[in-house]
XYZ file of C-alpha atoms in Angstrom:
696
model
C 37.696 41.769 17.775
C 36.838 38.158 17.141
C 37.344 37.071 13.590
C 34.314 35.587 11.839
C 34.718 31.942 11.029
C 35.024 31.242 7.308
C 34.421 27.491 7.636
C 31.826 26.210 5.197
C 29.512 23.273 5.747
C 28.000 20.983 3.183
C 24.759 19.144 3.792
C 23.449 16.047 2.060
C 20.234 13.987 2.408
C 20.051 11.839 5.531
C 21.066 8.295 4.669
C 21.194 6.581 8.026
C 17.936 4.654 7.909
C 14.358 5.882 8.381
C 13.988 9.641 8.559
C 14.105 10.520 12.295
C 12.128 13.706 11.632
C 9.355 12.022 9.634
C 5.918 12.361 11.243
C 4.547 9.195 12.856
C 2.231 7.088 10.743
C -1.407 7.176 11.853
C -2.517 3.553 12.013
C -6.041 4.182 13.305
C -7.657 4.603 9.875
C -5.729 1.668 8.425
C -6.523 -0.619 11.323
C -10.227 0.226 11.197
C -10.395 -0.487 7.448
C -8.406 -3.710 7.825
C -10.641 -4.841 10.682
C -13.778 -4.242 8.628
C -12.397 -6.291 5.732
C -11.285 -9.099 8.050
C -14.777 -9.287 9.515
C -16.145 -9.382 5.956
C -14.101 -12.533 5.341
C -10.753 -11.241 4.052
C -7.523 -12.577 5.456
C -5.533 -9.917 7.371
C -2.850 -10.036 4.668
C -5.405 -9.405 1.919
C -7.180 -6.769 4.012
C -3.908 -4.880 4.471
C -3.229 -5.127 0.741
C -6.696 -3.817 -0.056
C -6.191 -0.794 2.196
C -2.831 -0.035 0.599
C -4.509 -0.280 -2.801
C -7.382 2.028 -1.866
C -5.372 4.466 0.231
C -6.865 6.624 2.942
C -8.789 9.856 3.116
C -5.610 11.914 2.684
C -3.357 9.273 1.168
C -3.076 8.153 -2.453
C -3.304 4.396 -2.816
C -1.582 1.962 -5.138
C -4.565 1.727 -7.483
C -4.497 5.467 -8.182
C -0.740 5.351 -8.843
C -1.219 2.359 -11.145
C -3.946 4.254 -13.006
C -1.588 7.191 -13.558
C 1.158 4.825 -14.732
C -1.197 3.226 -17.271
C -2.417 6.652 -18.406
C 1.133 7.897 -19.008
C 1.967 4.734 -20.921
C -1.038 5.197 -23.212
C -0.125 8.838 -23.690
C 3.453 8.022 -24.760
C 2.431 5.428 -27.325
C -0.468 7.530 -28.644
C 1.581 10.716 -29.063
C 4.702 9.456 -30.867
C 5.862 7.553 -33.897
C 9.337 6.128 -34.434
C 10.510 7.488 -37.794
C 11.499 10.919 -36.489
C 15.162 10.418 -37.409
C 14.274 9.218 -40.897
C 12.048 12.260 -41.423
C 14.754 14.639 -40.222
C 17.351 13.037 -42.512
C 14.931 13.150 -45.465
C 14.327 16.855 -44.843
C 18.064 17.576 -44.691
C 18.628 15.553 -47.861
C 15.807 17.291 -49.753
C 17.123 20.677 -48.659
C 20.676 19.792 -49.728
C 19.478 18.597 -53.176
C 17.338 21.721 -53.631
C 20.268 23.994 -52.719
C 22.518 22.114 -55.119
C 20.009 22.437 -57.986
C 19.809 26.162 -57.359
C 23.578 26.503 -57.386
C 23.839 24.542 -60.647
C 21.274 26.833 -62.283
C 23.089 29.980 -61.133
C 26.620 28.868 -62.068
C 26.952 30.342 -65.583
C 30.643 29.430 -65.804
C 30.009 25.697 -65.513
C 30.275 23.583 -68.613
C 26.819 22.602 -69.890
C 27.709 18.935 -70.157
C 28.939 18.834 -66.591
C 25.816 20.685 -65.409
C 23.632 18.200 -67.261
C 25.539 15.262 -65.766
C 25.168 16.618 -62.226
C 21.476 17.353 -62.714
C 20.912 13.877 -64.114
C 22.653 12.369 -61.088
C 20.396 14.330 -58.741
C 17.318 13.400 -60.774
C 18.121 9.702 -60.594
C 18.708 9.398 -56.840
C 17.157 6.226 -55.323
C 13.831 6.607 -53.541
C 15.355 5.030 -50.451
C 16.734 7.702 -48.128
C 19.604 5.477 -47.042
C 20.530 4.600 -50.631
C 20.333 8.270 -51.672
C 22.625 9.325 -48.831
C 25.046 6.552 -49.771
C 24.877 7.549 -53.467
C 25.822 11.128 -52.620
C 28.740 10.194 -50.367
C 31.142 10.701 -53.318
C 29.299 13.667 -54.841
C 31.311 16.903 -55.176
C 28.867 19.495 -53.856
C 28.946 22.843 -55.619
C 26.736 24.565 -53.047
C 28.304 25.241 -49.656
C 24.823 25.167 -48.065
C 24.100 21.794 -49.663
C 27.462 20.424 -48.483
C 26.759 21.662 -44.934
C 23.313 20.006 -44.886
C 24.748 16.745 -46.150
C 27.467 16.798 -43.455
C 24.743 17.436 -40.891
C 23.157 14.156 -41.952
C 26.257 12.188 -41.024
C 26.710 14.222 -37.851
C 23.048 13.705 -36.884
C 23.303 9.983 -37.485
C 26.412 9.756 -35.336
C 24.855 11.689 -32.484
C 21.600 9.699 -32.693
C 23.250 6.267 -32.607
C 25.374 7.367 -29.648
C 22.348 8.905 -27.940
C 20.696 5.508 -28.187
C 23.381 4.081 -25.883
C 24.343 7.132 -23.814
C 21.556 9.562 -22.895
C 22.401 13.180 -23.619
C 25.003 12.448 -26.312
C 22.925 14.081 -29.055
C 23.150 17.453 -27.377
C 26.649 16.990 -25.990
C 28.184 16.216 -29.400
C 26.433 18.945 -31.366
C 29.032 20.731 -33.496
C 31.575 18.129 -32.413
C 35.092 18.293 -33.778
C 37.178 15.425 -35.121
C 38.963 15.342 -31.753
C 35.594 14.936 -29.989
C 34.664 12.048 -32.238
C 38.023 10.404 -31.673
C 37.532 10.770 -27.904
C 34.162 9.015 -28.182
C 35.709 6.227 -30.217
C 38.460 5.828 -27.602
C 35.854 5.705 -24.806
C 34.005 2.928 -26.630
C 37.192 0.954 -27.101
C 38.106 1.286 -23.401
C 34.550 0.420 -22.389
C 34.474 -2.734 -24.491
C 37.851 -3.751 -23.091
C 36.546 -3.261 -19.515
C 33.385 -5.264 -20.214
C 35.319 -8.093 -21.855
C 37.656 -8.224 -18.873
C 34.685 -8.259 -16.490
C 33.065 -11.110 -18.435
C 36.245 -13.145 -17.894
C 36.277 -12.249 -14.186
C 39.636 -10.532 -14.483
C 38.668 -6.909 -13.770
C 39.462 -5.074 -10.535
C 37.929 -2.010 -8.866
C 41.010 -0.102 -10.015
C 40.110 -0.875 -13.650
C 36.687 0.684 -13.151
C 38.116 3.710 -11.346
C 40.644 4.232 -14.125
C 37.917 4.086 -16.779
C 35.679 6.537 -14.927
C 38.522 8.972 -14.306
C 39.119 9.129 -18.075
C 35.548 8.939 -19.375
C 33.208 9.673 -16.452
C 31.897 12.845 -18.092
C 29.987 10.764 -20.622
C 27.698 9.402 -17.881
C 25.221 12.108 -16.942
C 22.139 12.406 -14.749
C 20.127 11.360 -17.793
C 21.701 7.907 -17.397
C 20.648 7.754 -13.759
C 23.764 9.417 -12.386
C 27.407 8.453 -12.266
C 27.750 4.694 -11.613
C 29.653 3.672 -8.485
C 30.957 0.321 -9.713
C 31.132 -1.785 -12.820
C 27.858 -3.599 -12.049
C 25.929 -0.312 -11.900
C 27.647 0.764 -15.123
C 26.584 -2.431 -16.892
C 23.035 -2.183 -15.520
C 22.589 1.370 -16.814
C 24.085 0.633 -20.237
C 22.170 -2.637 -20.659
C 18.808 -1.049 -19.823
C 19.334 1.624 -22.462
C 20.764 -0.745 -25.053
C 17.820 -3.108 -24.572
C 15.443 -0.156 -25.005
C 17.262 0.753 -28.236
C 16.810 -2.802 -29.495
C 13.113 -2.756 -28.581
C 12.770 0.481 -30.516
C 14.214 -1.162 -33.621
C 11.917 -4.153 -33.071
C 8.963 -1.759 -32.950
C 9.721 -0.323 -36.389
C 8.551 -1.687 -39.705
C 10.989 -3.819 -41.664
C 11.528 -0.971 -44.166
C 12.288 1.511 -41.387
C 14.783 -0.858 -39.763
C 16.604 -1.478 -43.006
C 16.791 2.247 -43.734
C 18.213 3.042 -40.327
C 20.715 0.203 -40.355
C 22.005 1.320 -43.730
C 22.161 4.961 -42.643
C 23.909 4.097 -39.375
C 26.913 2.782 -41.297
C 27.591 6.368 -42.358
C 27.436 7.835 -38.860
C 30.192 10.407 -38.500
C 31.560 8.889 -41.710
C 33.277 6.335 -39.440
C 32.555 2.591 -39.867
C 34.862 1.990 -36.878
C 32.329 3.736 -34.621
C 29.566 1.351 -35.637
C 31.886 -1.598 -35.104
C 32.542 -0.508 -31.537
C 28.815 0.023 -30.886
C 27.989 -3.406 -32.263
C 30.629 -4.926 -30.004
C 29.200 -2.982 -27.055
C 25.696 -4.350 -27.730
C 27.054 -7.897 -27.917
C 28.931 -7.503 -24.615
C 25.874 -6.086 -22.854
C 23.558 -8.819 -24.121
C 25.985 -11.449 -22.870
C 26.338 -9.793 -19.460
C 22.640 -8.993 -18.983
C 20.600 -11.621 -20.855
C 17.685 -11.025 -18.492
C 16.895 -7.627 -20.015
C 14.090 -7.504 -22.559
C 15.987 -7.536 -25.868
C 13.148 -8.863 -27.998
C 10.093 -6.841 -26.987
C 8.336 -4.253 -29.117
C 5.753 -1.494 -28.828
C 3.102 -0.033 -31.092
C 3.195 3.732 -31.597
C 0.285 5.487 -33.302
C 0.985 9.192 -32.709
C 1.974 12.065 -34.943
C 5.059 13.319 -33.070
C 8.215 11.822 -34.548
C 10.941 10.426 -32.320
C 14.612 10.362 -33.077
C 16.732 7.354 -32.223
C 17.941 8.779 -28.920
C 14.598 10.215 -27.845
C 12.834 7.058 -28.961
C 15.198 4.950 -26.891
C 14.436 7.212 -23.930
C 10.717 6.708 -24.479
C 11.217 2.938 -24.642
C 13.134 3.160 -21.374
C 10.252 5.128 -19.893
C 7.851 2.454 -21.085
C 10.009 -0.240 -19.502
C 10.062 1.753 -16.245
C 6.290 2.138 -16.395
C 5.867 -1.596 -16.970
C 8.076 -2.321 -13.952
C 6.102 0.145 -11.847
C 2.800 -1.375 -12.977
C 3.976 -4.783 -11.767
C 5.314 -3.370 -8.491
C 2.136 -1.389 -7.837
C -0.008 -4.406 -8.686
C 1.609 -6.407 -5.825
C 0.157 -9.592 -7.342
C 3.306 -11.716 -7.393
C 4.383 -14.075 -4.605
C 6.114 -12.362 -1.698
C 5.099 -8.873 -2.835
C 6.005 -6.100 -0.391
C 5.722 -2.337 -0.498
C 9.505 -2.176 -0.205
C 9.616 -3.539 -3.775
C 8.498 -0.136 -5.082
C 11.305 1.682 -6.893
C 10.849 5.204 -5.528
C 13.407 6.688 -7.941
C 11.508 5.338 -10.951
C 8.246 6.527 -9.451
C 9.634 10.024 -8.973
C 10.961 10.101 -12.554
C 7.708 8.931 -14.099
C 4.996 10.426 -11.851
C 6.838 13.153 -9.967
C 8.124 13.581 -6.431
C 4.654 13.768 -4.775
C 3.894 10.233 -5.983
C 7.178 9.001 -4.547
C 6.338 10.668 -1.230
C 2.917 8.973 -1.184
C 4.514 5.612 -1.958
C 7.097 6.111 0.780
C 4.257 6.857 3.213
C 2.533 3.608 2.220
C 5.804 1.736 2.705
C 6.143 3.177 6.201
C 2.513 2.360 6.905
C 2.940 -1.278 5.887
C 6.106 -1.567 7.959
C 4.427 0.100 10.939
C 1.500 -2.322 10.719
C 3.894 -5.266 10.744
C 6.144 -3.844 13.494
C 3.486 -2.355 15.761
C 2.144 -5.671 16.956
C -1.250 -5.228 15.297
C -0.559 -8.123 12.933
C 1.096 -11.368 13.951
C 2.152 -14.479 12.096
C 0.765 -17.865 12.995
C 2.797 -21.069 13.069
C 1.868 -21.720 9.429
C 3.135 -18.280 8.364
C -0.272 -16.614 7.937
C -1.007 -13.123 9.232
C -3.808 -12.542 11.720
C -5.016 -9.682 13.871
C -3.226 -9.664 17.206
C -5.010 -9.199 20.560
C -3.668 -5.647 20.532
C -5.367 -5.020 17.187
C -8.587 -6.591 18.433
C -8.591 -4.274 21.443
C -7.959 -1.222 19.257
C -10.702 -2.198 16.827
C -13.072 -3.047 19.651
C -12.525 0.344 21.280
C -13.335 2.056 17.997
C -16.542 0.047 17.649
C -17.448 0.717 21.255
C -17.004 4.464 20.787
C -19.378 4.247 17.845
C -21.871 2.348 20.006
C -21.614 4.930 22.776
C -22.200 7.733 20.268
C -25.305 6.031 18.901
C -26.696 5.310 22.341
C -26.163 8.809 23.693
C -27.453 10.352 20.468
C -30.670 8.327 20.568
C -31.606 9.601 23.997
C -30.305 13.148 23.641
C -27.601 12.274 26.160
C -23.962 13.255 26.033
C -20.726 11.438 26.778
C -20.985 11.300 30.578
C -17.523 10.735 32.034
C -18.697 10.129 35.576
C -16.417 8.366 38.026
C -17.404 5.036 39.410
C -18.734 3.616 36.167
C -17.966 0.124 37.424
C -19.299 0.799 40.937
C -19.716 3.474 43.616
C -16.664 4.924 45.411
C -15.953 3.334 48.766
C -13.511 6.019 50.013
C -10.505 3.647 50.077
C -7.589 3.697 47.655
C -5.141 1.122 46.359
C -2.138 0.924 44.033
C -2.948 0.967 40.320
C -2.734 -2.357 38.501
C -2.691 -3.060 34.807
C -6.228 -2.967 33.386
C -7.666 -0.737 36.113
C -10.112 1.890 34.894
C -11.045 3.405 38.253
C -10.303 7.135 38.655
C -6.969 8.236 40.125
C -6.734 9.597 43.633
C -4.748 12.671 42.600
C -3.789 13.741 46.122
C -2.387 10.333 47.064
C -0.644 9.960 43.690
C 1.183 13.317 43.870
C 2.080 12.774 47.528
C 3.604 9.403 46.672
C 5.684 10.996 43.904
C 6.960 13.808 46.171
C 7.897 11.413 48.966
C 9.627 9.061 46.533
C 11.737 11.832 44.990
C 12.638 13.156 48.421
C 13.820 9.723 49.556
C 15.754 9.144 46.325
C 17.919 12.279 46.766
C 20.832 12.448 49.188
C 20.355 15.203 51.808
C 24.026 16.203 51.469
C 23.808 17.085 47.760
C 22.103 19.858 45.845
C 21.177 23.383 46.852
C 19.191 24.194 49.993
C 15.608 23.122 49.734
C 16.148 20.582 46.970
C 15.942 17.686 49.417
C 12.579 18.850 50.712
C 9.224 18.058 49.159
C 8.587 21.762 48.699
C 11.764 22.198 46.670
C 10.662 19.297 44.494
C 7.279 20.925 44.035
C 8.944 24.104 42.870
C 10.899 22.189 40.245
C 7.968 19.980 39.190
C 7.130 16.401 40.132
C 7.918 13.440 37.915
C 5.245 10.764 38.281
C 6.208 7.109 38.239
C 3.748 4.332 37.526
C 4.283 2.993 41.064
C 3.076 6.334 42.480
C -0.427 5.985 41.055
C -3.297 5.098 43.370
C -6.902 4.624 42.303
C -10.105 4.945 44.274
C -11.754 1.719 45.334
C -15.296 1.117 44.117
C -17.937 -1.200 45.418
C -18.239 -4.348 43.376
C -21.375 -4.890 41.348
C -23.191 -8.124 40.756
C -21.195 -10.464 38.526
C -22.909 -11.560 35.321
C -22.548 -14.650 33.150
C -23.289 -13.414 29.636
C -24.079 -15.673 26.683
C -24.197 -13.902 23.310
C -25.763 -16.196 20.698
C -25.256 -15.023 17.119
C -26.967 -16.592 14.138
C -24.451 -17.777 11.487
C -26.939 -19.359 9.118
C -27.041 -18.953 5.340
C -29.480 -16.026 5.464
C -27.197 -13.908 7.699
C -24.502 -13.902 5.037
C -26.931 -13.635 2.131
C -28.742 -10.565 3.529
C -25.648 -8.566 4.515
C -25.896 -9.152 8.279
C -22.573 -10.961 8.682
C -20.294 -7.993 9.382
C -22.759 -6.131 11.680
C -23.049 -9.361 13.697
C -19.268 -9.523 14.121
C -19.024 -5.832 14.971
C -21.636 -6.336 17.668
C -19.798 -9.280 19.206
C -16.490 -7.414 19.209
C -18.011 -4.286 20.757
C -19.630 -6.288 23.577
C -16.462 -8.301 24.124
C -14.411 -5.097 24.393
C -16.869 -3.526 26.826
C -16.837 -6.518 29.179
C -13.067 -6.970 29.024
C -12.387 -3.282 29.678
C -15.206 -2.173 32.006
C -16.751 -5.301 33.558
C -13.831 -7.682 33.874
C -15.621 -9.736 36.504
C -18.309 -10.795 34.044
C -17.966 -14.036 32.123
C -18.769 -13.713 28.410
C -19.381 -16.723 26.178
C -19.686 -16.193 22.413
C -21.817 -18.870 20.755
C -22.481 -19.194 17.029
C -25.430 -21.228 15.796
C -26.011 -22.228 12.202
C -26.673 -25.841 11.234
C -25.062 -26.607 14.576
C -23.691 -24.420 17.392
C -20.226 -23.938 18.836
C -18.408 -21.668 21.258
C -15.739 -19.350 19.872
C -13.246 -16.863 21.163
C -13.407 -13.366 19.691
C -10.454 -13.900 17.338
C -12.138 -16.954 15.808
C -15.454 -15.179 15.404
C -13.894 -12.059 13.897
C -12.054 -14.121 11.272
C -15.012 -16.451 10.594
C -15.864 -16.762 6.909
C -19.484 -16.600 5.824
C -21.188 -19.979 6.081
C -23.517 -21.129 3.367
C -24.962 -24.216 5.093
C -28.679 -23.990 5.700
C -29.960 -24.404 9.237
C -30.647 -22.348 12.372
C -29.929 -24.544 15.383
C -31.156 -22.358 18.249
C -31.663 -25.516 20.335
C -27.930 -26.327 20.284
C -27.008 -22.685 20.977
C -29.261 -22.567 24.052
C -27.791 -25.862 25.294
C -24.310 -24.287 25.246
C -25.618 -21.091 26.864
C -27.204 -23.014 29.749
C -23.994 -24.972 30.221
C -22.173 -21.627 30.539
C -24.689 -20.372 33.106
C -24.346 -23.509 35.223
C -20.558 -23.062 35.309
C -21.133 -19.692 37.058
C -23.829 -20.436 39.651
C -23.204 -17.233 41.624
C -23.461 -14.913 38.615
C -26.525 -13.290 37.082
C -27.274 -15.095 33.783
C -27.727 -12.743 30.798
C -28.923 -14.288 27.531
C -28.630 -12.235 24.329
C -29.810 -13.857 21.078
C -29.222 -12.289 17.635
C -31.110 -14.060 14.842
C -32.902 -13.499 11.550
C -34.802 -16.776 11.275
C -36.895 -19.349 13.056
C -35.142 -22.520 14.261
C -34.885 -25.091 11.469
C -32.522 -27.644 13.005
C -31.940 -29.310 16.368
C -29.745 -31.933 17.991
C -31.078 -35.481 18.158
C -30.438 -37.497 21.343
C -27.542 -39.221 19.605
C -25.898 -35.907 18.702
C -26.892 -35.864 15.026
C -28.226 -32.652 13.513
C -31.790 -32.760 12.194
C -32.777 -30.101 9.601
C -36.134 -29.359 8.040
C -37.747 -26.305 6.472
C -40.398 -25.123 7.242
C -39.521 -25.719 10.909
C -40.560 -29.100 12.263
C -42.680 -28.890 15.462
C -40.103 -31.007 17.279
C -37.354 -28.500 16.385
C -39.421 -25.679 17.871
C -40.246 -27.770 20.947
C -36.573 -28.514 21.628
C -35.691 -24.809 21.376
C -38.582 -23.847 23.690
C -37.504 -26.466 26.239
C -33.963 -25.100 26.449
C -35.255 -21.533 26.661
C -37.433 -22.579 29.616
C -34.341 -24.085 31.238
C -32.578 -20.731 30.828
C -35.571 -19.021 32.431
C -35.452 -21.382 35.397
C -31.765 -20.473 35.820
C -32.893 -16.841 36.128
C -31.532 -15.611 32.789
C -32.441 -12.075 31.743
C -33.235 -12.663 28.081
C -33.284 -10.317 25.111
C -33.950 -11.342 21.499
C -32.623 -9.137 18.692
C -34.785 -9.789 15.670
C -33.267 -8.936 12.266
C -35.511 -8.657 9.235
C -39.234 -8.075 8.754
C -40.517 -11.637 8.419
C -43.949 -11.761 10.185
C -43.573 -15.430 11.083
C -40.235 -14.755 12.757
C -41.742 -11.794 14.634
C -44.560 -13.934 16.019
C -42.173 -16.700 17.037
C -39.702 -14.373 18.762
C -42.467 -12.491 20.590
C -43.928 -15.717 21.952
C -40.493 -16.966 23.037
C -39.750 -13.720 24.873
C -43.109 -13.775 26.671
C -42.436 -17.292 28.010
C -39.417 -16.103 29.998
C -40.357 -12.471 30.640
C -37.744 -11.327 28.149
C -37.608 -8.443 25.695
C -37.553 -8.183 21.915
C -35.588 -5.519 20.052
C -35.849 -5.114 16.277
C -32.929 -2.771 15.458
C -31.684 -1.585 12.123
C -28.400 -3.231 11.134
C -26.414 -0.067 11.895
C -27.903 -0.021 15.402
C -27.418 -3.695 16.217
C -24.262 -3.076 18.259
C -25.911 -0.302 20.241
C -28.942 -2.495 20.868
C -26.954 -5.443 22.234
C -24.602 -3.308 24.330
C -27.532 -1.280 25.644
C -29.405 -4.410 26.672
C -26.336 -5.789 28.427
C -25.823 -2.534 30.313
C -29.482 -2.600 31.294
C -29.051 -6.069 32.751
C -26.148 -4.724 34.831
C -28.399 -2.190 36.552
C -29.745 -2.314 40.123
C -32.040 -5.212 40.982
C -35.652 -4.491 40.297
C -34.975 -1.713 37.796
C -37.195 -1.634 34.762
C -35.410 -1.067 31.462
C -37.421 -0.156 28.427
C -35.801 0.777 25.127
C -32.140 -0.244 24.862
C -31.038 3.379 24.931
C -31.938 3.423 28.652
C -28.408 2.292 29.463
C -26.973 5.092 31.565
C -28.512 3.882 34.836
C -27.873 7.310 36.339
C -24.125 6.784 36.195
C -22.918 6.765 32.624
C -20.251 4.948 30.726
C -17.149 6.135 28.933
C -14.933 4.356 26.449
C -11.388 5.695 26.580
C -9.266 6.073 23.485
């Protein structure tokens, strides 16, 4: 019979880098939010920061964590006050005096003169608690209960002053013996010797190990765990000592004087206080950067002892650090700056988990290729991010278009043309449907040729054996069906970037529209030539990255004349393509180019400005451009002007709501891509009997 193994295994948290079992971070929501902010004028860096601050639908953001940090800080200062130790000592002293008076009254054998002397001494105790305790240090207590209470005062003071420097000492030294107190005194002496040696640069790792082997039990989880080297030891002690000093600074002058006087009687050992004073001096010299001079205001009713008060001051310091880290307002701020251990201590483990998720999200955004750094060190959206954002916008456009006409998402093959019956090898960027039969056959034949006929079991070298085991597809196996090419188009999208577009909230919808159309042409109609043209006081061509990052412009002027000049230049560069002119505007033309190239502006529009715009529109009509105007706003004068312009060239006018602008422009473009002679009415008439699908 086999003997059961008795080997035992111990497991510890994984510490080899990022958790390999952690779920992948979903960047879609973050990228969409960042893209919207970038189009609204934020830099990508600021947009990413804003998303991390807000959080997602199922993710707590930095602002919510900062709010909880501030709330806990207010709660701590509003709940407590700092004279808890003084109150406790006063109560013990009053109880000891009361017990002693009772004993004097009951002791019938005591000489009356002695009784009177003792009572007079008790009656004349100083009002100061510290002075009263000092006055009674030489008193011969007649009551055993009174003597016990008085000894508790010295014991309490000793434990409190130690608890200020070493968390948990108050409880650990309760009912301590003289040997325990001597052991503490010896630990302090050894600690001061180690710190002095470290300050001189003469200590070794063996010195630290020797100290911890003798006194390591004094450093508990309450101190942040057992330190691993002398630097961690100094850090932990200095943080708590600085908090103790801030607690004293937060007290009134009378409270400080009382406590300092009382502390001299801790454990009845002045040597203990000498060692603690030396410890504080060593720590201040080694860690001058800690806050040794700060103070807090406490207005609550719950008294704090010296040790507990020091712990609260440490908590407040942690909360202040977390507030700064969560604010991310300092130069070079990163999510990795968050102290997850502090966050878990102050707000609980769920908050630390949320923060860790945000850290992973920030790192994933930087590592995924969605954000890239320019030569001057600034972040910007990468082409990969632009494609992802454009696909999301295009899906929204497709949903709006299909919803308007009661249509559904028609995933019909041949969206870019009719099938010709031929196939070819897949190339990057192809969206034609796979020829499944040819693809699988290629994979089977490749695997059969890759295997040696002399190896493996019978049938493995045949295609049928491979089919039984399953076929592994390789990218080189894929073949797609050929489609007939459609007419190439030269598309000019003119978008108004005048003052009114930004003022009336049309800036971001304009950018979303341009990005959606750009994504559609680059993914589904790669043979078409798209030119993005902005026209404000003057016009210019832009690539999609420039337009997406374009800040709102506050210069007055709508130079449609210049925009049409650039559009016609684009059409002439593609003489064999069908010109498609799409104009998005919310105002009549108010500026034009003079023959010398200067910009002329006048409002209301000068007749010459209108004439120049009409002339260039006529030129576009003579080039055969299919023209659509997208009128934004309800201005009657603009409506009359746009209608007359469209009639001159047989164009159309669409007056969409802002949310439907993208669908309107994309729908019009798709209509212009239809068969020659087709009549397209409302922009939703975009299916053309074939349909259009945006892949994820």
